[in-house]
Amino acid sequence: DDWTIAKGWQLLVGARADRHSALARTVISPRAALMWSPIEALDVRLSAARGFRAPQLFDEDLHLSSVAGDVRIITQDPDLREESADSFMAGFEWKPVVGIGQGLLEVNAFDTRLRDLFHVVERDIPATPVFEMLKTNLGRARVHGVEVNLGWGIGDRLVLQGGFVEQRARFADPEPDFGSRDFFRTPQRLANVTVTVGEMAGFDAVAVQRYPEV
């Protein structure tokens, strides 16, 4: 439900109910967002939401487990619980008039708390010809950081935009295989630059994008 609770104030509240064959109960995921617009060019936002991932095996699990040609079987722990997350965000978006175009300054702080993370551990039975592994729950983790976006444009004819993200993704306890608290294959800094040109010299649109990892 979306309410305009006062001039310049909007409140959005909702909930989602999911039934999954791997779960014995219905999972309720609430969410809420509040936006304040003190002037036309400025929006300030707060939001909170909950999500989940049901116990299941993915193709990625099977691909990763078949490295070096070994036959590996992944089974799920009978007590495997769904992985859940609580996400919070606070930020603002400012779109002032700059010269002949419109500027953009957007800043968002985000914080996601994960519970009952999925994790695959070795549970080999020596008497069998294959290598058994078990998907179980690991514990908690947190991903948090700040995102900054800058932009300037003249309608749809020319848009220049760039962004930068500084984040941390860490387990609450050291990961059992390597003893690290940091997420693997997860950079701490990300950046992107986008240039979009359209409605010029007979072209409908020409876009050039670049997403470097810093």
C-alpha positions as CSV (number, residue, x, y, z in Angstrom):
1,D,0.0,0.0,0.0
2,D,1.3,3.4,-1.0
3,W,0.2,6.4,1.2
4,T,0.7,10.1,0.8
5,I,0.7,10.8,4.5
6,A,1.4,14.6,4.2
7,K,2.6,17.0,1.6
8,G,6.0,15.8,0.5
9,W,5.8,12.5,2.4
10,Q,5.1,9.0,1.0
11,L,5.0,5.7,2.9
12,L,5.1,2.4,1.2
13,V,4.4,-0.8,3.2
14,G,3.9,-4.4,2.0
15,A,4.4,-8.0,2.7
16,R,5.0,-11.1,0.7
17,A,4.0,-14.7,1.6
18,D,5.8,-17.6,0.1
19,R,5.1,-21.4,0.2
20,H,8.0,-23.7,-0.9
21,S,8.0,-27.5,-1.1
22,A,11.3,-27.7,0.9
23,L,9.8,-25.7,3.8
24,A,7.1,-26.8,6.2
25,R,5.8,-23.3,6.9
26,T,4.9,-20.1,5.1
27,V,7.7,-17.5,4.9
28,I,6.5,-13.9,5.5
29,S,8.7,-11.1,4.1
30,P,7.7,-7.6,5.1
31,R,9.0,-4.4,3.6
32,A,8.6,-0.6,4.2
33,A,9.9,2.5,2.5
34,L,9.6,6.2,3.5
35,M,10.3,9.1,1.1
36,W,10.5,12.8,1.9
37,S,10.6,15.4,-0.8
38,P,11.2,18.8,0.8
39,I,11.7,20.4,-2.7
40,E,10.9,19.2,-6.2
41,A,14.6,18.4,-6.9
42,L,15.3,16.4,-3.7
43,D,14.2,13.0,-2.5
44,V,15.3,11.5,0.8
45,R,14.6,7.8,1.3
46,L,14.6,5.2,4.1
47,S,13.8,1.5,3.5
48,A,13.8,-1.9,5.2
49,A,13.0,-5.3,3.7
50,R,13.3,-8.9,4.5
51,G,14.0,-11.7,1.9
52,F,14.9,-15.4,1.9
53,R,16.3,-18.2,-0.2
54,A,14.8,-21.7,0.1
55,P,16.9,-24.8,0.6
56,Q,17.8,-26.1,-2.9
57,L,20.7,-27.1,-5.1
58,F,21.8,-25.0,-8.0
59,D,23.6,-25.7,-11.3
60,E,26.5,-23.6,-10.0
61,D,26.9,-26.0,-7.0
62,L,27.2,-28.9,-9.4
63,H,29.7,-27.1,-11.7
64,L,31.9,-26.1,-8.9
65,S,31.9,-29.6,-7.5
66,S,33.0,-31.3,-10.7
67,V,36.4,-29.6,-10.9
68,A,39.3,-32.0,-11.8
69,G,36.8,-34.6,-13.1
70,D,36.0,-36.2,-9.8
71,V,32.5,-37.5,-9.3
72,R,31.0,-35.5,-6.4
73,I,27.5,-35.7,-4.9
74,I,26.0,-32.8,-3.0
75,T,23.1,-33.6,-0.7
76,Q,21.2,-31.3,1.6
77,D,21.2,-31.5,5.4
78,P,17.8,-32.7,6.6
79,D,17.8,-29.8,9.1
80,L,18.8,-27.2,6.4
81,R,17.0,-23.9,7.1
82,E,16.2,-21.2,4.6
83,E,18.8,-18.4,4.2
84,S,17.3,-15.1,5.1
85,A,18.3,-11.4,4.9
86,D,17.3,-8.1,6.5
87,S,18.3,-5.1,4.3
88,F,18.3,-1.5,5.3
89,M,19.0,1.6,3.1
90,A,19.2,5.3,3.7
91,G,20.0,7.9,1.1
92,F,19.0,10.9,-1.0
93,E,18.8,11.9,-4.7
94,W,19.3,15.5,-5.7
95,K,18.6,16.7,-9.3
96,P,19.5,20.4,-9.6
97,V,19.6,22.4,-12.8
98,V,23.2,22.8,-13.8
99,G,23.8,25.1,-16.8
100,I,21.7,23.9,-19.8
101,G,21.2,20.5,-18.3
102,Q,20.2,18.6,-15.2
103,G,22.6,17.3,-12.6
104,L,22.4,14.3,-10.4
105,L,23.9,13.6,-7.0
106,E,22.8,10.3,-5.3
107,V,24.2,8.9,-2.1
108,N,23.0,5.6,-0.5
109,A,24.2,3.8,2.5
110,F,23.2,0.1,2.7
111,D,23.4,-2.7,5.3
112,T,22.3,-6.3,4.8
113,R,22.3,-8.9,7.6
114,L,22.3,-12.5,6.4
115,R,21.3,-15.5,8.6
116,D,21.7,-19.2,8.2
117,L,24.0,-19.0,5.2
118,F,24.3,-22.0,2.9
119,H,27.6,-23.7,3.0
120,V,28.9,-27.0,1.4
121,V,31.1,-29.2,3.6
122,E,32.9,-32.5,3.0
123,R,31.0,-35.6,4.2
124,D,32.8,-38.3,2.3
125,I,31.9,-42.0,2.8
126,P,35.1,-44.0,2.0
127,A,33.2,-47.1,1.0
128,T,31.5,-45.4,-1.9
129,P,33.1,-44.6,-5.4
130,V,32.0,-41.0,-5.3
131,F,32.9,-38.1,-3.1
132,E,29.9,-36.9,-0.9
133,M,29.4,-33.3,0.2
134,L,26.7,-31.8,2.4
135,K,25.0,-28.5,2.1
136,T,24.4,-27.1,5.6
137,N,23.9,-23.7,7.4
138,L,27.0,-21.8,8.2
139,G,25.9,-18.9,10.4
140,R,25.7,-15.1,9.9
141,A,27.2,-12.5,7.7
142,R,27.0,-8.8,6.9
143,V,27.3,-6.7,3.7
144,H,27.4,-3.0,4.1
145,G,28.7,0.1,2.4
146,V,28.1,3.4,0.6
147,E,27.2,4.1,-3.1
148,V,27.7,7.5,-4.7
149,N,26.4,8.4,-8.2
150,L,27.0,11.6,-10.1
151,G,25.4,12.6,-13.4
152,W,24.6,15.3,-15.8
153,G,22.4,15.3,-18.9
154,I,20.5,17.3,-21.5
155,G,17.2,15.4,-21.8
156,D,17.8,12.1,-23.8
157,R,20.4,13.7,-26.1
158,L,23.4,13.4,-23.8
159,V,23.7,11.8,-20.4
160,L,27.0,11.4,-18.5
161,Q,26.9,9.3,-15.4
162,G,29.3,7.6,-13.0
163,G,29.2,5.8,-9.8
164,F,31.4,4.4,-7.0
165,V,30.7,1.8,-4.3
166,E,32.8,1.1,-1.2
167,Q,31.6,-2.0,0.6
168,R,32.5,-4.7,3.1
169,A,31.2,-8.3,3.0
170,R,32.2,-10.4,6.0
171,F,31.2,-13.5,7.8
172,A,30.4,-13.2,11.5
173,D,32.8,-16.2,12.2
174,P,35.8,-17.3,10.1
175,E,34.9,-19.5,7.1
176,P,35.7,-23.1,8.1
177,D,37.7,-24.1,5.0
178,F,40.2,-21.2,4.8
179,G,39.6,-19.4,8.1
180,S,38.8,-16.1,6.4
181,R,36.0,-13.7,7.4
182,D,35.9,-12.0,4.1
183,F,33.7,-13.1,1.2
184,F,35.6,-14.7,-1.6
185,R,35.5,-13.2,-5.1
186,T,33.8,-10.1,-3.8
187,P,35.7,-6.8,-4.4
188,Q,35.5,-4.0,-1.8
189,R,35.4,-1.2,-4.5
190,L,33.4,-1.0,-7.7
191,A,33.0,1.8,-10.2
192,N,31.0,2.5,-13.4
193,V,31.0,5.1,-16.1
194,T,28.2,5.5,-18.6
195,V,27.9,7.9,-21.6
196,T,24.7,7.9,-23.6
197,V,24.2,9.9,-26.8
198,G,20.9,10.0,-28.6
199,E,18.8,11.9,-31.2
200,M,21.9,13.5,-32.8
201,A,23.2,13.2,-36.4
202,G,20.4,10.8,-37.3
203,F,21.2,8.2,-34.6
204,D,18.4,7.1,-32.3
205,A,20.9,6.2,-29.5
206,V,24.5,5.5,-29.0
207,A,25.6,4.2,-25.6
208,V,29.1,3.5,-24.3
209,Q,29.5,1.8,-20.9
210,R,32.4,0.9,-18.8
211,Y,32.4,-1.0,-15.5
212,P,35.9,-1.2,-14.1
213,E,36.7,-2.9,-10.8
214,V,38.9,-0.6,-8.7
